PDB file of C-alpha atoms in Angstrom:
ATOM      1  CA  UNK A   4      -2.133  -7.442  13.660  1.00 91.00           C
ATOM      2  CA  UNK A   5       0.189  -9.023  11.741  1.00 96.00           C
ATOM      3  CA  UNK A   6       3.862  -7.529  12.048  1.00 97.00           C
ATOM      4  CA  UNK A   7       6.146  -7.444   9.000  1.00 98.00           C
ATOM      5  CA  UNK A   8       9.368  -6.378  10.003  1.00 98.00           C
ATOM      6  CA  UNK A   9      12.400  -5.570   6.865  1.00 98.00           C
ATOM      7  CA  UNK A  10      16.226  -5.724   6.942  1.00 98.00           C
ATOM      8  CA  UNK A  11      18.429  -3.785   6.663  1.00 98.00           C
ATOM      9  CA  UNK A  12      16.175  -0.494   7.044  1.00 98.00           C
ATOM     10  CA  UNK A  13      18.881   0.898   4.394  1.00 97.00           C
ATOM     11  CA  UNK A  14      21.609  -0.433   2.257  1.00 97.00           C
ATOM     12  CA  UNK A  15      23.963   1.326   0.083  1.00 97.00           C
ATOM     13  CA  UNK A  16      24.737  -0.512  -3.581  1.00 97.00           C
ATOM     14  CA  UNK A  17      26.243   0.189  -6.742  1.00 97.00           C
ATOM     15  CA  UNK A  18      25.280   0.058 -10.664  1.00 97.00           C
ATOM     16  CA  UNK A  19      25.496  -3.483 -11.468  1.00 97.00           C
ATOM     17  CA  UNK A  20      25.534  -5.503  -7.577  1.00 97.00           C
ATOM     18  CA  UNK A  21      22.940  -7.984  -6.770  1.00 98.00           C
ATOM     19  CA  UNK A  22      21.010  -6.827  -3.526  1.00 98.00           C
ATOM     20  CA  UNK A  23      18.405  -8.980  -1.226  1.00 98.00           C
ATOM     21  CA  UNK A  24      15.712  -7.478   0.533  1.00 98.00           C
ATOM     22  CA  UNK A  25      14.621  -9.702   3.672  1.00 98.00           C
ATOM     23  CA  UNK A  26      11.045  -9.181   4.853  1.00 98.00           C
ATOM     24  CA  UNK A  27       9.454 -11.264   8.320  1.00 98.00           C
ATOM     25  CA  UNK A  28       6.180 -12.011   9.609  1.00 98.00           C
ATOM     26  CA  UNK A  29       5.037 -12.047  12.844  1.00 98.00           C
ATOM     27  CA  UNK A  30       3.421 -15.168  12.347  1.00 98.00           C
ATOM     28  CA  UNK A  31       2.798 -17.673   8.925  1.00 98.00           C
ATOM     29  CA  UNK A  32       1.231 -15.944   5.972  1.00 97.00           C
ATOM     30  CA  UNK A  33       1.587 -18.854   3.671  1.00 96.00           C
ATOM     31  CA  UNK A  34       2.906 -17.041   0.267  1.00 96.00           C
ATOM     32  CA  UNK A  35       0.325 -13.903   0.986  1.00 96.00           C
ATOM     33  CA  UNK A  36       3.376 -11.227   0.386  1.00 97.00           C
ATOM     34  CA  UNK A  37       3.763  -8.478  -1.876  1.00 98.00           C
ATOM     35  CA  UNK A  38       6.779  -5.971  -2.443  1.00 98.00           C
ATOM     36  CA  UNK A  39       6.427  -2.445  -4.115  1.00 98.00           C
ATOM     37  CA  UNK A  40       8.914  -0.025  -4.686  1.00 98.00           C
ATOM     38  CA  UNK A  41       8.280   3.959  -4.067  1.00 98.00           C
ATOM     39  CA  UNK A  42      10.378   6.622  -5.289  1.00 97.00           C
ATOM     40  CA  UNK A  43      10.415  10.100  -3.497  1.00 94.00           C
ATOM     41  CA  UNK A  44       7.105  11.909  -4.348  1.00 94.00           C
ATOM     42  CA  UNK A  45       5.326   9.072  -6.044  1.00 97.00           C
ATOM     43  CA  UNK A  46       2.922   6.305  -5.219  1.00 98.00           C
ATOM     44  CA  UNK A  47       4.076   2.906  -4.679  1.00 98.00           C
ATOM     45  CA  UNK A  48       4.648   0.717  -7.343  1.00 98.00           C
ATOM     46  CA  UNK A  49       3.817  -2.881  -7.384  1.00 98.00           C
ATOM     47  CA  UNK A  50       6.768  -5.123  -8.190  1.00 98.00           C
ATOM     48  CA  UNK A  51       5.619  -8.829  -6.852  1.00 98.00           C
ATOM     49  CA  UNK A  52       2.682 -10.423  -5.382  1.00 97.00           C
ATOM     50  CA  UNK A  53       2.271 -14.208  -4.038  1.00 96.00           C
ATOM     51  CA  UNK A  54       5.921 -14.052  -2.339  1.00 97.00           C
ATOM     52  CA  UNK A  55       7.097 -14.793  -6.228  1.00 97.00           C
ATOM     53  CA  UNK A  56       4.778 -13.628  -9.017  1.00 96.00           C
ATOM     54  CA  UNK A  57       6.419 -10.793 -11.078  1.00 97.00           C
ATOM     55  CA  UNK A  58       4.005  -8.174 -12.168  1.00 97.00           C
ATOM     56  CA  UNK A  59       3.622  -7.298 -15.695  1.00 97.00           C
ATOM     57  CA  UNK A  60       5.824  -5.053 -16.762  1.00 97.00           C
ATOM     58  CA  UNK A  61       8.353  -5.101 -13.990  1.00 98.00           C
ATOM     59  CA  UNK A  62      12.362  -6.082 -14.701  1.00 98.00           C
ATOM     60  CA  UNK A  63      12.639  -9.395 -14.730  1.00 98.00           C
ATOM     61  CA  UNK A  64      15.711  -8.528 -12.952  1.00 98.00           C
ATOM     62  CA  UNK A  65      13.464  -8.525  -9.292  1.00 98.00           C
ATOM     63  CA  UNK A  66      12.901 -11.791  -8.134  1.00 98.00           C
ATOM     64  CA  UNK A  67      10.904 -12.907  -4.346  1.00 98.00           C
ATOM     65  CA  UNK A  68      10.782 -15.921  -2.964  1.00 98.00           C
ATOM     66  CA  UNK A  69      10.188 -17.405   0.401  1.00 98.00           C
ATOM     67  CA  UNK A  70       6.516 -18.722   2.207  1.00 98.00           C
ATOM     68  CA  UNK A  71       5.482 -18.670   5.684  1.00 97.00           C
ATOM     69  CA  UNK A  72       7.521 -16.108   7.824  1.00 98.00           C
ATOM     70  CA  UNK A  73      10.831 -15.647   5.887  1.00 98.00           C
ATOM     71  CA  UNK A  74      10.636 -13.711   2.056  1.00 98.00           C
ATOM     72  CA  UNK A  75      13.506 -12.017   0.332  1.00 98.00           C
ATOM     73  CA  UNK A  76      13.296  -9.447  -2.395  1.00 98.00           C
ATOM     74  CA  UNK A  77      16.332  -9.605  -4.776  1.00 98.00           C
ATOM     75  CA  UNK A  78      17.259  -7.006  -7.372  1.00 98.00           C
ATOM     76  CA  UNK A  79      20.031  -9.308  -9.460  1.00 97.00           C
ATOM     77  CA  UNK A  80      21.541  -6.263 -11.217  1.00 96.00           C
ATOM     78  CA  UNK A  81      20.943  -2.925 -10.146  1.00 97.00           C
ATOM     79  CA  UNK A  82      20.245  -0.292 -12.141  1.00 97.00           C
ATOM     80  CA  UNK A  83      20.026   3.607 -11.573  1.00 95.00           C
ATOM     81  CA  UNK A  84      16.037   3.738 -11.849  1.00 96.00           C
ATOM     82  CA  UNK A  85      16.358   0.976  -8.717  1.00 97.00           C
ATOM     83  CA  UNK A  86      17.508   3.155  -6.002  1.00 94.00           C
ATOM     84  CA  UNK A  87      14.333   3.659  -4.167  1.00 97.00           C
ATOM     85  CA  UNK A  88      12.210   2.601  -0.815  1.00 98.00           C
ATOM     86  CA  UNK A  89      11.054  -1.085  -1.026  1.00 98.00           C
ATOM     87  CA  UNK A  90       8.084  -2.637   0.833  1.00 98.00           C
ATOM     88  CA  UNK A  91       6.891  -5.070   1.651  1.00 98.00           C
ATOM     89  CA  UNK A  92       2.695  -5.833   2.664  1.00 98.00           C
ATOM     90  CA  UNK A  93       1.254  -9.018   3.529  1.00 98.00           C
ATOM     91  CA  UNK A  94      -2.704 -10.000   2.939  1.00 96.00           C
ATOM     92  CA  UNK A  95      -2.913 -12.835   4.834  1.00 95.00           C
ATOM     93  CA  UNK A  96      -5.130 -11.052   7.560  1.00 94.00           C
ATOM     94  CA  UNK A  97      -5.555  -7.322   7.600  1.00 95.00           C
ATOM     95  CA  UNK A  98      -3.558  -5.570   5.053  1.00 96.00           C
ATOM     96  CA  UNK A  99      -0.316  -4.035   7.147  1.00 98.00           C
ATOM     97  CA  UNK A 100       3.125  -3.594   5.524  1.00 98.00           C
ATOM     98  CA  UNK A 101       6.737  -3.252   6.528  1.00 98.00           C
ATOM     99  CA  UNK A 102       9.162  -0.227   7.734  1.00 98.00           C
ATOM    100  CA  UNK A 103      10.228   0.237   4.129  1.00 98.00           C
ATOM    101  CA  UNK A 104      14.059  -0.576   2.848  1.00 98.00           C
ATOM    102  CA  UNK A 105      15.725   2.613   1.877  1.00 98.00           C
ATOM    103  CA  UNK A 106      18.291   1.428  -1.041  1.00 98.00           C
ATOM    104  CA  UNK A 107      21.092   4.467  -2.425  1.00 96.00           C
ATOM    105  CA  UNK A 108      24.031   4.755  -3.786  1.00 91.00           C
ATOM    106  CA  UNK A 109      27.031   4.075  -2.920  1.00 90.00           C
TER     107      UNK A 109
ATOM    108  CA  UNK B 124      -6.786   1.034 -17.693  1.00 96.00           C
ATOM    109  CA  UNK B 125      -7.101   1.434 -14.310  1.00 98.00           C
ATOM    110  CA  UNK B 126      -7.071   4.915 -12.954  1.00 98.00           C
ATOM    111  CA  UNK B 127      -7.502   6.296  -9.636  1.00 98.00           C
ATOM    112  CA  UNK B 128      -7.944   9.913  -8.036  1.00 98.00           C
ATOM    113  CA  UNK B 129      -8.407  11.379  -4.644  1.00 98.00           C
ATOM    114  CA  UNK B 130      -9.634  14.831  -3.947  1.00 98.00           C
ATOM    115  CA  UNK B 131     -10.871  16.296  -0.747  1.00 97.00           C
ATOM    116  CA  UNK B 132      -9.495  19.004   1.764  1.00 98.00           C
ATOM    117  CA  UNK B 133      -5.690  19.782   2.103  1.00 97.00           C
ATOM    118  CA  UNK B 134      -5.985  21.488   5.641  1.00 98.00           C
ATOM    119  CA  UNK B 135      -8.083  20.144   7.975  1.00 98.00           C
ATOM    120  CA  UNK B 136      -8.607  20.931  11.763  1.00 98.00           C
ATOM    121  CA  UNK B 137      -7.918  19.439  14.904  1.00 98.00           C
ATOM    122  CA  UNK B 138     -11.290  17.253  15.799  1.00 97.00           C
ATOM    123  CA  UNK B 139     -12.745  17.938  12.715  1.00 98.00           C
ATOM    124  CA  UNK B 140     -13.707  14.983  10.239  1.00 98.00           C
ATOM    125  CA  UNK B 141     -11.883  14.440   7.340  1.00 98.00           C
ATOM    126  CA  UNK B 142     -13.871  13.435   4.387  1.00 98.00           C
ATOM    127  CA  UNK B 143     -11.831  11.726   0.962  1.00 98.00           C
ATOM    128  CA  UNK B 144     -13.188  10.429  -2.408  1.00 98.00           C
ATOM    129  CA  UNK B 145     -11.287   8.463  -4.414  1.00 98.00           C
ATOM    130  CA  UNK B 146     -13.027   8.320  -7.752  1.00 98.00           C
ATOM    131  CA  UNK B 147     -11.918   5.796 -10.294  1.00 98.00           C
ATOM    132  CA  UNK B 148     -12.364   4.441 -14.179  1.00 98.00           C
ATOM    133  CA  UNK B 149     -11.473   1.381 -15.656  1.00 97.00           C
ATOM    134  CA  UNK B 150     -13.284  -1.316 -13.264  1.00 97.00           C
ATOM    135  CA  UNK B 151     -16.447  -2.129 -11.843  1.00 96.00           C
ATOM    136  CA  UNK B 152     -16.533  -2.354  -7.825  1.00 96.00           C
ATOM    137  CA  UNK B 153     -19.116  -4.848  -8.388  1.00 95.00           C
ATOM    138  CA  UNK B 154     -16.689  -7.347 -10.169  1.00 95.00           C
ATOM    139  CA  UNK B 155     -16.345 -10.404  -7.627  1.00 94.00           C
ATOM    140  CA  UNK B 156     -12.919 -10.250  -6.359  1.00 94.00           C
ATOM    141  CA  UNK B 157     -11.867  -6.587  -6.828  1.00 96.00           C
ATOM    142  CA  UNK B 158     -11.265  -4.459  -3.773  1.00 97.00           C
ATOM    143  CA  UNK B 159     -10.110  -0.940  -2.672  1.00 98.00           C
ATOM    144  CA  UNK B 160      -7.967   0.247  -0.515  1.00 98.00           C
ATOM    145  CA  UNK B 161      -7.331   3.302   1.631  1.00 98.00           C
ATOM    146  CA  UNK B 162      -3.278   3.980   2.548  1.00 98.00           C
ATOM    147  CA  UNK B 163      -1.568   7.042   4.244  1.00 98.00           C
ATOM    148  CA  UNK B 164       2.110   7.483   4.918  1.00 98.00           C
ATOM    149  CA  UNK B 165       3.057  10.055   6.733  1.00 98.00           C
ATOM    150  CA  UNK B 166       5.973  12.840   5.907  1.00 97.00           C
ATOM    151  CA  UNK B 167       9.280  10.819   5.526  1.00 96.00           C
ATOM    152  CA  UNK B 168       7.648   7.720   7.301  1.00 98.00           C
ATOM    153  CA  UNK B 169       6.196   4.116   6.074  1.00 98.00           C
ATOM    154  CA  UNK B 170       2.636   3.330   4.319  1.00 98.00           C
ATOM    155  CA  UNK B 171      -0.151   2.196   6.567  1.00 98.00           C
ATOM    156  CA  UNK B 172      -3.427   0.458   5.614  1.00 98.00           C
ATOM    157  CA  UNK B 173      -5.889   2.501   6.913  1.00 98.00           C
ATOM    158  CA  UNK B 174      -8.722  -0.289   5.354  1.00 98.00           C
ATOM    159  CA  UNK B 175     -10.267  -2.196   2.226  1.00 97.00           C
ATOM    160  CA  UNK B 176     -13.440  -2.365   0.953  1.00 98.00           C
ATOM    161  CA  UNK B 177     -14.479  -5.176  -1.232  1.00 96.00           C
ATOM    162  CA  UNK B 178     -17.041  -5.531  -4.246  1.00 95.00           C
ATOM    163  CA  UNK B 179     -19.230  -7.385  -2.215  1.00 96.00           C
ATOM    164  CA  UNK B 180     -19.498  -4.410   0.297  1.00 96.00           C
ATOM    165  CA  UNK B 181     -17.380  -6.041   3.013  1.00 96.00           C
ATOM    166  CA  UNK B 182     -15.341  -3.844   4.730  1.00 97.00           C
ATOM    167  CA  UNK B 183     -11.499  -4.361   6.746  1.00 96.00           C
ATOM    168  CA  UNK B 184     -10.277  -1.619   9.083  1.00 97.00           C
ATOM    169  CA  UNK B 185      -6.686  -1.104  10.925  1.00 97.00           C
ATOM    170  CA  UNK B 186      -7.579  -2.240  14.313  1.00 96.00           C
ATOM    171  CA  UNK B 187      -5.607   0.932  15.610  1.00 96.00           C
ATOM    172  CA  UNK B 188      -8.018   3.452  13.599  1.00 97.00           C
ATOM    173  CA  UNK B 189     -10.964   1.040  13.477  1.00 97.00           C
ATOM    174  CA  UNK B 190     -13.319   3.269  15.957  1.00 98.00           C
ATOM    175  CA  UNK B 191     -12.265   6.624  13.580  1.00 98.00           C
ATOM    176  CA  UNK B 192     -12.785   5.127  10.179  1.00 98.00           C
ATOM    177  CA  UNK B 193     -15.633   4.702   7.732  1.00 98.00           C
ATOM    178  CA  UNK B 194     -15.415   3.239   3.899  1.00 98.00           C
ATOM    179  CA  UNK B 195     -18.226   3.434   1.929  1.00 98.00           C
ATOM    180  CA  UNK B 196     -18.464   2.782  -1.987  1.00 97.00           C
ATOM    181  CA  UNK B 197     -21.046   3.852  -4.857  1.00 96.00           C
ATOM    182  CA  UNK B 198     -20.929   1.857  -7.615  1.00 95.00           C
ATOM    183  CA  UNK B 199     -22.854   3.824  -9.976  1.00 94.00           C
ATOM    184  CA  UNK B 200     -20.627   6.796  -9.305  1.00 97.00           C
ATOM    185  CA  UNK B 201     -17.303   4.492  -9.211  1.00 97.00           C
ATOM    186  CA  UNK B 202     -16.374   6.547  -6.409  1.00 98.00           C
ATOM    187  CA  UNK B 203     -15.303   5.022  -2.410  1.00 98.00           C
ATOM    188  CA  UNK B 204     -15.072   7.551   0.325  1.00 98.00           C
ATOM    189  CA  UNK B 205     -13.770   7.495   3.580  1.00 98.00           C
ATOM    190  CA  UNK B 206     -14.518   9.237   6.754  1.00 98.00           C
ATOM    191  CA  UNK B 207     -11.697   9.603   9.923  1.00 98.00           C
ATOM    192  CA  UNK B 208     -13.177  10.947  12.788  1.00 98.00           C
ATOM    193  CA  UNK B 209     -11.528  13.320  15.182  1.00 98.00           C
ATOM    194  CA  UNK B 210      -8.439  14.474  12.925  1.00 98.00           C
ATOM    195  CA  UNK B 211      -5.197  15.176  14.986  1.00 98.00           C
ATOM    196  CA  UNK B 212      -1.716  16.389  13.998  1.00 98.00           C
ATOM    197  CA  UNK B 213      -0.358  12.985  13.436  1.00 98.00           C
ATOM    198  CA  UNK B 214      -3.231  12.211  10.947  1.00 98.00           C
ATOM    199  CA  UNK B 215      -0.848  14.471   8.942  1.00 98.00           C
ATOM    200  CA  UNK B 216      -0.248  12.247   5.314  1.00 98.00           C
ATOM    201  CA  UNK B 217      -0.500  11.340   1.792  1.00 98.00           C
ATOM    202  CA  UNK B 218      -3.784   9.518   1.850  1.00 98.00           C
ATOM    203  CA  UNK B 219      -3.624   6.954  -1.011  1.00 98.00           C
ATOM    204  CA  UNK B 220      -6.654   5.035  -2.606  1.00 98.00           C
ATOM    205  CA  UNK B 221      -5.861   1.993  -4.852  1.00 98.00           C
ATOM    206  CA  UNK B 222      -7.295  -0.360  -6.808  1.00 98.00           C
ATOM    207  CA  UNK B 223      -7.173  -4.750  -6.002  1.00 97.00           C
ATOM    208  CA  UNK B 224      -7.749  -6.934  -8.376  1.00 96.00           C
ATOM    209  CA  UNK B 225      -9.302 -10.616  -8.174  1.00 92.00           C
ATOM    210  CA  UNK B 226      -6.676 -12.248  -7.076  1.00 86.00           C
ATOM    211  CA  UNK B 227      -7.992 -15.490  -5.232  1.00 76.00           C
ATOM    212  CA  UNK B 228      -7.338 -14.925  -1.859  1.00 71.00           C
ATOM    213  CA  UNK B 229      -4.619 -12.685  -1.996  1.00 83.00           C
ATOM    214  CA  UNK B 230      -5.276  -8.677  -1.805  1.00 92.00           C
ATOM    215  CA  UNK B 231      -2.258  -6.515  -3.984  1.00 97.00           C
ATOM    216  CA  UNK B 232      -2.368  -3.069  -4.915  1.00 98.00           C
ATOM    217  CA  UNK B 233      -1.750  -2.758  -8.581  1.00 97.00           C
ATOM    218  CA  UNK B 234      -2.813   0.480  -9.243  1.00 98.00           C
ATOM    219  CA  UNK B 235      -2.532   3.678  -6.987  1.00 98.00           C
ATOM    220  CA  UNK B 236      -3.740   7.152  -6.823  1.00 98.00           C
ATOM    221  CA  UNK B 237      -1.801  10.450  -7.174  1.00 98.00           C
ATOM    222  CA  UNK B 238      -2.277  10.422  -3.267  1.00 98.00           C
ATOM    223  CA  UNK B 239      -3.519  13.788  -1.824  1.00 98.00           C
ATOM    224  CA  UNK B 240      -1.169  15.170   1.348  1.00 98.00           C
ATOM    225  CA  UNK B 241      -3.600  16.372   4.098  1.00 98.00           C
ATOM    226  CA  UNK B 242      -2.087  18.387   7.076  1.00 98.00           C
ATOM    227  CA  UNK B 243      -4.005  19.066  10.459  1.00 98.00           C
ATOM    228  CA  UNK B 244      -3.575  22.117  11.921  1.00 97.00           C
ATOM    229  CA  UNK B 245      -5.548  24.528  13.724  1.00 96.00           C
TER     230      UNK B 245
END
């Protein structure tokens, strides 16, 4: 398997900071790397796939980036709808995802 | 639009076999490229790809669960179930399908189930 590790496990923010998300393989996935977010109770939302495409209808304010072993999910300002668990999942080889980011407030 | 449901038992035994459908609308599993996927997480803990099964009947399993799991699809009933053998308390989850759409190489989930929370206990 694959091993996608995320850090920090949990951050604490405010309204309005600019937070990065850091996700790494175990080995190269090329740009195979997704992110969702999940709030408590619900299923997981899909925010970007390809290490960089934004889905539609997601903030523009998330941006990812990175190929390989290194990605980063940033949130550039966040808003009170953003505190939530973040994932990420890579499809490279079989599907396996990370620990999950637990972002709240500060 | 895409829409996805699971339904099956909520309480299921230790050893028994727990049986899930996840019945969907708004795709064809016969489209080239589109895929479905089975995911659980577990009370307070992470989501874990239990497996994927694509239009073209292809089928990836966690290598952990591999020997436990079976995903099988009808088309003309849009429907994909899955089988996991010998249940035991820490098969205790939400057991999400959800939907994958051509995408190249790439597998994303863009559109998930309600998920269904199955608990083993005797």
């Amino acid at each position: 398997d694959i091993q996608m590790t995320q850090s920090p496990s949990s951050l604490s923010a405010s309204i309005g900071d600019r937070v990065t998300i850091v996700c790494r393989a175990s080995q190269s996935i090329d740009t195979s790397l997704n992110w969702y977010q999940q709030t408590a109770g619900k299923a997981p939302k899909l925010l970007i796939y390809g290490a960089s495409s934004l889905q539609s209808g997601v903030p523009s304010r998330f941006s990812g980036s990175g190929s390989g072993t290194d990605f980063t999910l940033t949130i550039s300002s966040l808003q009170p709808e953003d505190f939530a668990t973040y994932y990420c999942q890579q499809s490279y080889s079989i599907i396996t995802f990370g620990q999950g980011t637990r972002l709240d407030i500060k | 639009q895409v829409t996805l449901k699971e339904s099956g038992p909520t309480l299921v035994k230790p050893t028994q076999t727990l049986t899930l459908t996840c019945t969907f609308s708004g795709f064809s599993l016969s489209t080239t490229g589109v895929a479905v996927g089975w995911i659980r997480q577990p009370p307070g803990k992470a989501l874990e790809c239990l497996g994927v099964i694509y239009w073209d009947d292809d089928k990836r399993y966690s290598p952990s669960l591999k020997s436990r799991l079976t995903i099988t699809k009808d088309t003309s009933k849009n429907q994909v179930v899955l089988t996991m053998t010998n249940m035991v308390p820490l098969d205790t989850a939400t057991y999400y399908c959800a939907h994958s759409p051509p995408s190249g190489f790439d597998y994303y989930f863009d559109s998930w189930g309600q998920g269904t929370l199955v608990t083993v206990s005797s």
